[in-house]
Tab-separated table of C-alpha atoms in Angstrom:
chain	number	residue	atom	x	y	z
A	1207	MET	CA	65.640	-2.343	20.005
A	1208	ASN	CA	66.378	-5.954	19.058
A	1209	LEU	CA	63.781	-8.341	17.639
A	1210	ALA	CA	62.911	-9.872	21.017
A	1211	GLU	CA	62.417	-6.450	22.616
A	1212	GLN	CA	60.310	-5.298	19.684
A	1213	PHE	CA	58.163	-8.424	19.943
A	1214	ALA	CA	57.660	-8.062	23.710
A	1215	ALA	CA	56.626	-4.399	23.410
A	1216	LEU	CA	54.259	-5.121	20.534
A	1217	ASP	CA	52.788	-8.095	22.366
A	1218	ALA	CA	52.031	-5.891	25.403
A	1219	VAL	CA	50.214	-3.284	23.273
A	1220	LEU	CA	48.159	-5.919	21.468
A	1221	MET	CA	47.288	-7.629	24.740
A	1222	ASN	CA	46.063	-4.375	26.294
A	1223	THR	CA	43.973	-3.393	23.254
A	1224	ARG	CA	42.275	-6.729	22.502
A	1225	GLU	CA	38.763	-5.293	22.897
A	1226	TYR	CA	39.357	-3.066	19.876
A	1227	TRP	CA	40.577	-5.672	17.365
A	1228	GLN	CA	39.615	-9.150	18.607
A	1229	CYS	CA	35.989	-8.929	17.502
A	1230	THR	CA	33.831	-9.494	14.416
A	1231	ALA	CA	32.224	-6.375	12.945
A	1232	PHE	CA	29.146	-8.171	11.576
A	1233	ASP	CA	28.203	-9.254	15.103
A	1234	PHE	CA	27.230	-5.713	16.084
A	1235	ASP	CA	24.234	-3.561	15.223
A	1236	GLU	CA	25.768	-0.589	17.078
A	1237	LEU	CA	29.282	0.606	17.837
A	1238	PRO	CA	30.574	-1.404	20.836
A	1239	TRP	CA	32.859	1.314	22.256
A	1240	PRO	CA	31.059	4.238	23.961
A	1241	GLU	CA	34.293	6.240	24.167
A	1242	LEU	CA	34.668	6.155	20.363
A	1243	GLN	CA	31.072	6.781	19.320
A	1244	ALA	CA	31.278	10.557	18.881
A	1245	ALA	CA	34.546	10.429	16.924
A	1246	LEU	CA	33.332	7.604	14.655
A	1247	HIS	CA	29.864	9.065	14.019
A	1248	ASN	CA	31.457	12.379	13.005
A	1249	LEU	CA	33.420	10.681	10.231
A	1250	SER	CA	31.925	10.839	6.746
A	1251	ASP	CA	32.132	7.746	4.535
A	1252	GLU	CA	34.874	9.571	2.592
A	1253	ASP	CA	36.789	10.158	5.839
A	1254	VAL	CA	36.537	6.461	6.669
A	1255	ALA	CA	37.891	5.474	3.246
A	1256	ARG	CA	40.718	8.022	3.457
A	1257	LEU	CA	41.830	6.876	6.917
A	1258	ASP	CA	41.564	3.222	5.947
A	1259	ASN	CA	43.986	3.783	3.068
A	1260	ASP	CA	46.643	5.466	5.234
A	1261	GLN	CA	47.979	3.499	8.192
A	1262	GLN	CA	49.887	6.458	9.632
A	1263	GLN	CA	46.751	8.627	9.616
A	1264	LEU	CA	44.890	5.805	11.354
A	1265	TYR	CA	47.468	5.837	14.153
A	1266	GLN	CA	47.256	9.620	14.488
A	1267	PHE	CA	43.454	9.701	14.523
A	1268	PHE	CA	42.983	7.014	17.196
A	1269	SER	CA	46.004	7.765	19.427
A	1270	PRO	CA	44.016	10.234	21.628
A	1271	PHE	CA	41.288	7.632	22.210
A	1272	ILE	CA	43.093	4.267	22.588
A	1273	ALA	CA	46.078	3.964	24.935
A	1274	GLY	CA	49.036	2.269	23.286
A	1275	VAL	CA	48.243	3.222	19.689
A	1276	GLU	CA	50.822	6.006	19.889
A	1277	GLN	CA	53.511	3.295	20.215
A	1278	LEU	CA	52.538	1.436	17.051
A	1279	PRO	CA	54.288	3.640	14.454
A	1280	GLU	CA	57.656	2.859	16.053
A	1281	LEU	CA	56.908	-0.771	16.920
A	1282	CYS	CA	55.627	-1.568	13.419
A	1283	ASN	CA	58.371	0.340	11.627
A	1284	LEU	CA	60.737	-1.899	9.683
A	1285	PRO	CA	63.862	-0.826	7.782
A	1286	LYS	CA	63.456	-0.485	4.021
A	1287	ASN	CA	65.622	-2.191	1.450
A	1288	GLN	CA	67.723	0.529	-0.181
A	1289	GLN	CA	68.947	-1.449	-3.194
A	1290	GLN	CA	67.894	-0.301	-6.651
A	1291	ARG	CA	65.958	-2.854	-8.668
A	1292	SER	CA	67.875	-4.431	-11.545
A	1293	GLU	CA	66.660	-4.487	-15.121
A	1294	TYR	CA	66.112	-7.757	-16.964
A	1295	PRO	CA	65.768	-8.701	-20.632
A	1296	PHE	CA	62.211	-8.871	-21.968
A	1297	TRP	CA	62.230	-12.665	-22.138
A	1298	ILE	CA	62.649	-12.923	-18.360
A	1299	SER	CA	59.543	-10.804	-17.731
A	1300	ASN	CA	57.530	-12.460	-20.496
A	1301	GLY	CA	54.236	-13.763	-19.084
A	1302	ILE	CA	54.522	-11.862	-15.770
A	1303	LYS	CA	52.028	-9.056	-15.159
A	1304	GLY	CA	53.537	-5.623	-14.532
A	1305	ARG	CA	52.955	-5.225	-10.803
A	1306	LYS	CA	54.003	-8.818	-10.094
A	1307	PHE	CA	57.226	-8.369	-12.047
A	1308	GLU	CA	58.051	-5.213	-10.083
A	1309	GLN	CA	57.478	-7.161	-6.843
A	1310	LEU	CA	59.905	-9.824	-8.084
A	1311	GLN	CA	62.500	-7.222	-9.100
A	1312	ASP	CA	62.365	-5.587	-5.668
A	1313	PHE	CA	62.425	-8.936	-3.853
A	1314	VAL	CA	65.486	-10.125	-5.795
A	1315	SER	CA	67.284	-6.791	-5.309
A	1316	ALA	CA	66.823	-7.152	-1.524
A	1317	LEU	CA	68.452	-10.611	-1.448
A	1318	PRO	CA	72.166	-11.038	-0.709
A	1319	PHE	CA	74.120	-11.713	-3.895
A	1320	THR	CA	75.279	-15.308	-3.994
A	1321	THR	CA	75.951	-17.943	-6.627
A	1322	GLN	CA	74.882	-20.740	-4.266
A	1323	PRO	CA	72.418	-23.312	-5.587
A	1324	VAL	CA	68.857	-22.081	-5.006
A	1325	LEU	CA	65.836	-23.922	-3.664
A	1326	GLU	CA	62.686	-22.082	-4.798
A	1327	TRP	CA	59.686	-22.997	-2.617
A	1328	CYS	CA	56.069	-22.986	-3.858
A	1329	ALA	CA	57.523	-21.893	-7.165
A	1330	GLY	CA	54.549	-21.695	-9.513
A	1331	LYS	CA	56.084	-21.353	-12.982
A	1332	GLY	CA	59.444	-20.477	-11.453
A	1333	HIS	CA	59.473	-16.738	-12.208
A	1334	LEU	CA	61.632	-15.990	-9.150
A	1335	GLY	CA	63.943	-18.894	-9.865
A	1336	ARG	CA	64.431	-17.754	-13.470
A	1337	MET	CA	65.572	-14.334	-12.274
A	1338	LEU	CA	68.004	-15.871	-9.778
A	1339	ALA	CA	69.344	-18.273	-12.412
A	1340	TYR	CA	69.828	-15.349	-14.807
A	1341	ASN	CA	71.693	-13.509	-12.006
A	1342	GLY	CA	74.233	-16.314	-11.680
A	1343	ALA	CA	72.897	-18.982	-9.318
A	1344	GLN	CA	74.709	-22.271	-10.030
A	1345	SER	CA	71.403	-24.086	-10.252
A	1346	VAL	CA	67.783	-23.688	-9.216
A	1347	ARG	CA	65.521	-26.439	-7.884
A	1348	SER	CA	61.897	-25.227	-8.067
A	1349	VAL	CA	59.340	-27.115	-5.964
A	1350	GLU	CA	55.661	-26.738	-6.890
A	1351	LEU	CA	52.409	-28.594	-6.206
A	1352	GLN	CA	50.727	-28.227	-9.609
A	1353	ALA	CA	52.220	-30.429	-12.316
A	1354	HIS	CA	51.105	-28.220	-15.208
A	1355	LEU	CA	52.960	-25.237	-13.707
A	1356	CYS	CA	56.078	-27.389	-13.365
A	1357	GLU	CA	55.782	-28.362	-17.032
A	1358	GLN	CA	55.366	-24.743	-18.142
A	1359	GLY	CA	58.304	-23.689	-15.978
A	1360	GLU	CA	60.521	-26.476	-17.323
A	1361	HIS	CA	59.625	-25.475	-20.886
A	1362	SER	CA	60.496	-21.808	-20.286
A	1363	ALA	CA	63.771	-22.649	-18.537
A	1364	ARG	CA	64.900	-24.957	-21.347
A	1365	LYS	CA	63.955	-22.401	-23.978
A	1366	GLN	CA	65.886	-19.687	-22.133
A	1367	GLY	CA	68.914	-21.868	-21.362
A	1368	LEU	CA	68.610	-21.521	-17.580
A	1369	ALA	CA	69.930	-24.084	-15.079
A	1370	MET	CA	66.598	-24.991	-13.498
A	1371	GLN	CA	64.947	-28.233	-12.444
A	1372	PHE	CA	61.310	-28.547	-11.345
A	1373	SER	CA	59.967	-31.033	-8.804
A	1374	GLN	CA	56.263	-31.628	-8.293
A	1375	ALA	CA	55.467	-32.184	-4.617
A	1376	ASN	CA	52.797	-31.683	-1.978
A	1377	VAL	CA	55.056	-30.050	0.583
A	1378	LEU	CA	52.570	-30.553	3.427
A	1379	GLU	CA	52.250	-34.306	2.884
A	1380	ASP	CA	55.235	-35.666	0.936
A	1381	ASP	CA	58.719	-36.412	2.245
A	1382	ILE	CA	60.516	-33.194	1.326
A	1383	SER	CA	63.655	-33.348	3.473
A	1384	HIS	CA	65.843	-34.293	0.478
A	1385	PHE	CA	65.218	-30.896	-1.117
A	1386	PHE	CA	67.145	-29.138	1.666
A	1387	ASN	CA	70.954	-29.168	1.590
A	1388	THR	CA	73.375	-27.148	3.691
A	1389	ASP	CA	75.031	-25.310	0.781
A	1390	THR	CA	71.758	-23.847	-0.493
A	1391	HIS	CA	69.978	-20.519	-0.646
A	1392	ALA	CA	66.321	-21.353	0.156
A	1393	VAL	CA	63.871	-18.726	-1.119
A	1394	ALA	CA	60.100	-18.275	-1.050
A	1395	LEU	CA	58.010	-15.313	-2.156
A	1396	HIS	CA	54.505	-15.216	-0.665
A	1397	ALA	CA	54.270	-18.837	0.413
A	1398	CYS	CA	51.074	-19.088	2.453
A	1399	GLY	CA	50.595	-20.151	6.070
A	1400	ALA	CA	51.821	-23.649	6.817
A	1401	LEU	CA	53.667	-23.686	3.473
A	1402	HIS	CA	56.231	-21.139	4.668
A	1403	GLN	CA	56.272	-22.583	8.207
A	1404	THR	CA	57.157	-26.022	6.808
A	1405	PHE	CA	59.794	-24.349	4.635
A	1406	MET	CA	61.362	-22.660	7.691
A	1407	GLN	CA	61.357	-25.814	9.780
A	1408	HIS	CA	62.966	-28.021	7.139
A	1409	ALA	CA	65.480	-25.385	6.056
A	1410	SER	CA	66.678	-24.725	9.605
A	1411	ALA	CA	66.786	-28.457	10.453
A	1412	ALA	CA	69.060	-28.996	7.423
A	1413	ARG	CA	71.245	-26.012	8.442
A	1414	VAL	CA	70.653	-24.364	5.074
A	1415	LYS	CA	73.162	-21.505	4.872
A	1416	ARG	CA	70.725	-18.827	3.657
A	1417	ILE	CA	66.961	-18.560	4.074
A	1418	SER	CA	65.113	-15.670	2.411
A	1419	PHE	CA	61.334	-15.425	2.326
A	1420	SER	CA	58.300	-13.200	2.428
A	1421	PRO	CA	55.367	-14.770	4.321
A	1422	CYS	CA	51.739	-14.419	3.291
A	1423	CYS	CA	48.210	-15.529	4.274
A	1424	TYR	CA	49.241	-16.665	7.745
A	1425	HIS	CA	46.022	-18.620	8.409
A	1426	LEU	CA	46.053	-20.932	5.387
A	1427	PHE	CA	46.543	-24.688	5.909
A	1428	THR	CA	46.725	-24.209	9.695
A	1429	ASP	CA	44.530	-24.989	12.710
A	1430	ASN	CA	42.028	-22.309	13.693
A	1431	LYS	CA	43.965	-21.710	16.923
A	1432	TYR	CA	47.356	-20.196	16.194
A	1433	HIS	CA	50.372	-22.233	17.330
A	1434	PRO	CA	53.358	-19.962	18.106
A	1435	MET	CA	56.739	-20.857	16.631
A	1436	SER	CA	59.182	-19.093	18.975
A	1437	GLU	CA	59.716	-19.527	22.711
A	1438	LEU	CA	58.839	-15.876	23.333
A	1439	ALA	CA	55.545	-16.181	21.477
A	1440	PHE	CA	54.713	-19.290	23.503
A	1441	THR	CA	54.803	-17.143	26.634
A	1442	SER	CA	52.343	-14.615	25.161
A	1443	LYS	CA	48.834	-14.521	26.600
A	1444	LEU	CA	47.400	-13.621	23.201
A	1445	ASN	CA	45.134	-16.348	21.847
A	1446	LEU	CA	44.969	-15.804	18.116
A	1447	THR	CA	42.566	-17.503	15.715
A	1448	HIS	CA	42.065	-17.427	11.951
A	1449	ARG	CA	39.882	-14.337	12.354
A	1450	ASP	CA	42.812	-12.473	13.906
A	1451	LEU	CA	45.334	-13.752	11.370
A	1452	LYS	CA	43.072	-12.623	8.521
A	1453	LEU	CA	43.042	-9.124	10.038
A	1454	ALA	CA	46.769	-8.955	9.293
A	1455	LEU	CA	45.920	-9.243	5.584
A	1456	GLN	CA	43.323	-6.477	5.432
A	1457	GLU	CA	45.676	-3.754	4.309
A	1458	THR	CA	45.121	-3.920	0.572
A	1459	VAL	CA	46.017	-1.966	-2.533
A	1460	THR	CA	43.044	0.238	-3.447
A	1461	ALA	CA	40.590	-1.733	-5.569
A	1462	PRO	CA	39.301	-0.396	-8.900
A	1463	SER	CA	36.082	1.645	-8.527
A	1464	ARG	CA	33.989	-1.086	-10.198
A	1465	VAL	CA	35.231	-3.697	-7.719
A	1466	ALA	CA	34.690	-1.318	-4.792
A	1467	LYS	CA	31.122	-0.630	-5.933
A	1468	ILE	CA	30.306	-4.340	-6.117
A	1469	ARG	CA	31.849	-4.884	-2.689
A	1470	LYS	CA	29.723	-2.060	-1.260
A	1471	THR	CA	26.551	-3.631	-2.672
A	1472	GLU	CA	27.567	-7.087	-1.426
A	1473	VAL	CA	28.059	-5.923	2.181
A	1474	GLU	CA	24.790	-3.962	2.205
A	1475	TRP	CA	22.846	-6.926	0.817
A	1476	ARG	CA	24.417	-9.477	3.156
A	1477	LEU	CA	23.640	-7.303	6.171
A	1478	GLY	CA	20.145	-6.569	4.854
A	1479	PHE	CA	19.469	-10.271	4.427
A	1480	ASP	CA	20.829	-10.893	7.928
A	1481	ALA	CA	18.306	-8.383	9.319
A	1482	LEU	CA	15.527	-10.146	7.379
A	1483	ARG	CA	16.651	-13.555	8.658
A	1484	LYS	CA	16.712	-12.290	12.250
A	1485	SER	CA	13.174	-10.906	11.883
A	1486	ILE	CA	11.929	-14.324	10.747
A	1487	THR	CA	13.877	-16.561	13.160
A	1488	ASN	CA	14.129	-14.210	16.164
A	1489	GLU	CA	17.818	-15.169	16.368
A	1490	GLN	CA	20.054	-12.234	17.234
A	1491	PHE	CA	23.468	-13.497	16.100
A	1492	TYR	CA	25.014	-13.026	12.667
A	1493	VAL	CA	24.986	-16.022	10.308
A	1494	SER	CA	27.257	-15.923	7.280
A	1495	VAL	CA	26.056	-16.754	3.781
A	1496	PRO	CA	28.334	-18.649	1.336
A	1497	SER	CA	30.461	-16.870	-1.238
A	1498	VAL	CA	28.767	-16.352	-4.568
A	1499	ASN	CA	29.590	-15.204	-8.096
A	1500	LYS	CA	29.716	-11.398	-8.062
A	1501	ALA	CA	27.250	-11.309	-10.984
A	1502	VAL	CA	24.517	-11.971	-8.385
A	1503	PHE	CA	24.955	-8.396	-7.182
A	1504	SER	CA	23.826	-7.108	-10.558
A	1505	ASP	CA	20.379	-8.588	-9.855
A	1506	THR	CA	17.892	-7.227	-7.295
A	1507	PHE	CA	18.126	-7.373	-3.526
A	1508	ALA	CA	14.955	-9.524	-3.478
A	1509	GLN	CA	16.588	-12.053	-5.821
A	1510	PHE	CA	19.689	-12.166	-3.610
A	1511	CYS	CA	17.494	-12.795	-0.548
A	1512	ALA	CA	15.748	-15.637	-2.375
A	1513	TRP	CA	19.126	-17.218	-3.151
A	1514	ALA	CA	20.468	-16.674	0.386
A	1515	GLY	CA	17.213	-17.924	1.920
A	1516	ASP	CA	17.497	-21.113	-0.098
A	1517	LYS	CA	21.087	-21.613	1.125
A	1518	LYS	CA	19.933	-21.178	4.734
A	1519	SER	CA	16.685	-23.191	4.344
A	1520	LEU	CA	14.721	-20.049	5.218
A	1521	ILE	CA	11.150	-19.536	4.053
A	1522	ILE	CA	10.687	-15.837	3.254
A	1523	PRO	CA	7.118	-14.448	3.518
A	1524	GLN	CA	5.662	-13.244	0.230
A	1525	ASP	CA	4.727	-9.841	1.670
A	1526	THR	CA	8.294	-9.046	2.782
A	1527	ASP	CA	9.197	-5.351	2.582
A	1528	TYR	CA	12.582	-5.686	0.912
A	1529	ASP	CA	13.176	-1.924	0.801
A	1530	LYS	CA	12.937	-1.797	4.601
A	1531	PHE	CA	15.581	-4.486	5.095
A	1532	LEU	CA	17.862	-3.007	2.433
A	1533	LEU	CA	17.799	0.293	4.335
A	1534	ILE	CA	18.705	-1.605	7.529
A	1535	GLY	CA	21.570	-3.227	5.617
A	1536	LYS	CA	22.861	0.149	4.443
A	1537	ALA	CA	22.706	1.563	7.987
A	1538	ARG	CA	24.495	-1.475	9.407
A	1539	LYS	CA	27.172	-1.177	6.729
A	1540	LYS	CA	28.071	2.248	8.129
A	1541	VAL	CA	28.451	0.709	11.598
A	1542	THR	CA	30.424	-2.238	10.217
A	1543	GLU	CA	32.821	0.010	8.309
A	1544	ARG	CA	33.577	2.038	11.420
A	1545	ILE	CA	34.177	-1.070	13.526
A	1546	GLU	CA	36.484	-2.387	10.815
A	1547	LEU	CA	38.275	0.966	10.775
A	1548	VAL	CA	39.100	0.574	14.477
A	1549	ARG	CA	40.236	-3.027	13.961
A	1550	HIS	CA	42.433	-1.910	11.055
A	1551	VAL	CA	44.478	0.262	13.409
A	1552	PHE	CA	46.040	-3.028	14.551
A	1553	ARG	CA	46.312	-4.953	11.277
A	1554	ARG	CA	49.985	-4.154	10.625
A	1555	ALA	CA	50.804	-4.715	14.307
A	1556	ILE	CA	49.429	-8.257	14.129
A	1557	GLU	CA	51.367	-8.962	10.942
A	1558	VAL	CA	54.610	-7.666	12.461
A	1559	TRP	CA	53.920	-9.786	15.595
A	1560	LEU	CA	53.556	-12.867	13.378
A	1561	VAL	CA	56.673	-12.023	11.377
A	1562	LEU	CA	58.729	-11.477	14.536
A	1563	ASP	CA	57.530	-14.845	15.852
A	1564	ARG	CA	59.031	-16.419	12.725
A	1565	ALA	CA	62.241	-14.379	12.944
A	1566	LEU	CA	62.733	-15.295	16.611
A	1567	TYR	CA	62.165	-18.972	15.784
A	1568	LEU	CA	65.025	-18.829	13.281
A	1569	GLN	CA	67.218	-17.039	15.811
A	1570	GLN	CA	66.602	-19.918	18.216
A	1571	GLN	CA	67.896	-22.281	15.532
A	1572	GLY	CA	71.190	-20.361	15.484
A	1573	TYR	CA	70.599	-18.037	12.533
A	1574	HIS	CA	71.479	-14.372	12.199
A	1575	VAL	CA	68.149	-12.813	11.242
A	1576	SER	CA	66.999	-9.476	9.865
A	1577	VAL	CA	63.502	-8.225	9.072
A	1578	SER	CA	62.858	-5.468	6.528
A	1579	THR	CA	60.507	-4.388	3.751
A	1580	PHE	CA	61.487	-5.121	0.169
A	1581	CYS	CA	58.998	-2.950	-1.758
A	1582	GLU	CA	56.444	-0.176	-1.378
A	1583	LYS	CA	52.963	-1.081	-0.137
A	1584	GLN	CA	51.484	0.110	-3.435
A	1585	LEU	CA	53.048	-2.946	-5.076
A	1586	THR	CA	51.923	-5.310	-2.309
A	1587	PRO	CA	51.114	-4.816	1.378
A	1588	ARG	CA	52.742	-8.228	1.943
A	1589	ASN	CA	56.124	-6.594	1.610
A	1590	ILE	CA	58.042	-7.995	4.602
A	1591	LEU	CA	61.261	-9.901	3.997
A	1592	ILE	CA	62.949	-12.225	6.510
A	1593	LEU	CA	66.636	-12.913	5.831
A	1594	ALA	CA	68.481	-15.581	7.831
A	1595	ASN	CA	72.009	-16.888	7.463
A	1596	THR	CA	74.405	-19.073	9.452
A	1597	ASN	CA	77.491	-16.842	9.002
């Protein structure tokens, strides 16, 4: 199956299953799918957590209930990079946290070996560029928005004797065409949304010989309505928004128990406050409350409601039974988690759809393109690598 065939098949499955993933869990007080109610109600909270952490088990569990899910394991399967990661001297990894350095090692090992000059996009301190310079790249030009990161990167490169040059630029607003030359290997690890789309467009327009990148956070710096990149995606009847693009990012590495506990409390309290707000206003739709420092969730539910009420200009009666609304919040959390579980069946499918849209766009520009994974999901779920070359 070539990339276009894979995209078309995936697009058909996603189109036919929209009712299961193109929704917002907080909008519902009850499960919206009668055919799934028995199966979902029979799941314990531990079952939900176990399924949510294993995409293959999710497919297996829901295949008997949702037509098309049985196709997703094959359609979302991408070849794995088989190269062993290389070791580096301690001074290359200095200042890079363990898991991040392993991501970088695996990413670099999956790249074709070349001594071509490198353009490193959204470079930060230039960790990726330093590794490529150490591996023999003639030179590395690292482009980054934040001046202080450029300065730190320049300092490290000079100290380590690496052929690197940093350029501070706002790649969404500045003239950046001069960064792209034909005899260049353009690389980007986890450039977000429009940042990697701009990178692709400029690199292909300049006929850069090699383009290697791993996309991330597909919704950032873009319009709420998704604008397809490839001709095939333009013909799709899917209408994606930021909500859908964020779903692609909801496969995460398991959070520490402390973080998970705070998250549990936060969801229960937000839903409990929403029930309280509805009882006061008689409005029946969900209204979000702004993000807040997680320390708030070490206080009481009543204190959280006072804060949230102030943010929403809501006068809360003094005789409010907070225990009642907290119990409603806890019950709604169970419903929300099960709706999210169903939506999560399709999270990788949406990400692969988005990645294939990008790969097909580069094919249209005359590139030979491959799509694979460069590391295990335990290191990062954003583990997809797009390689394009003009040879």
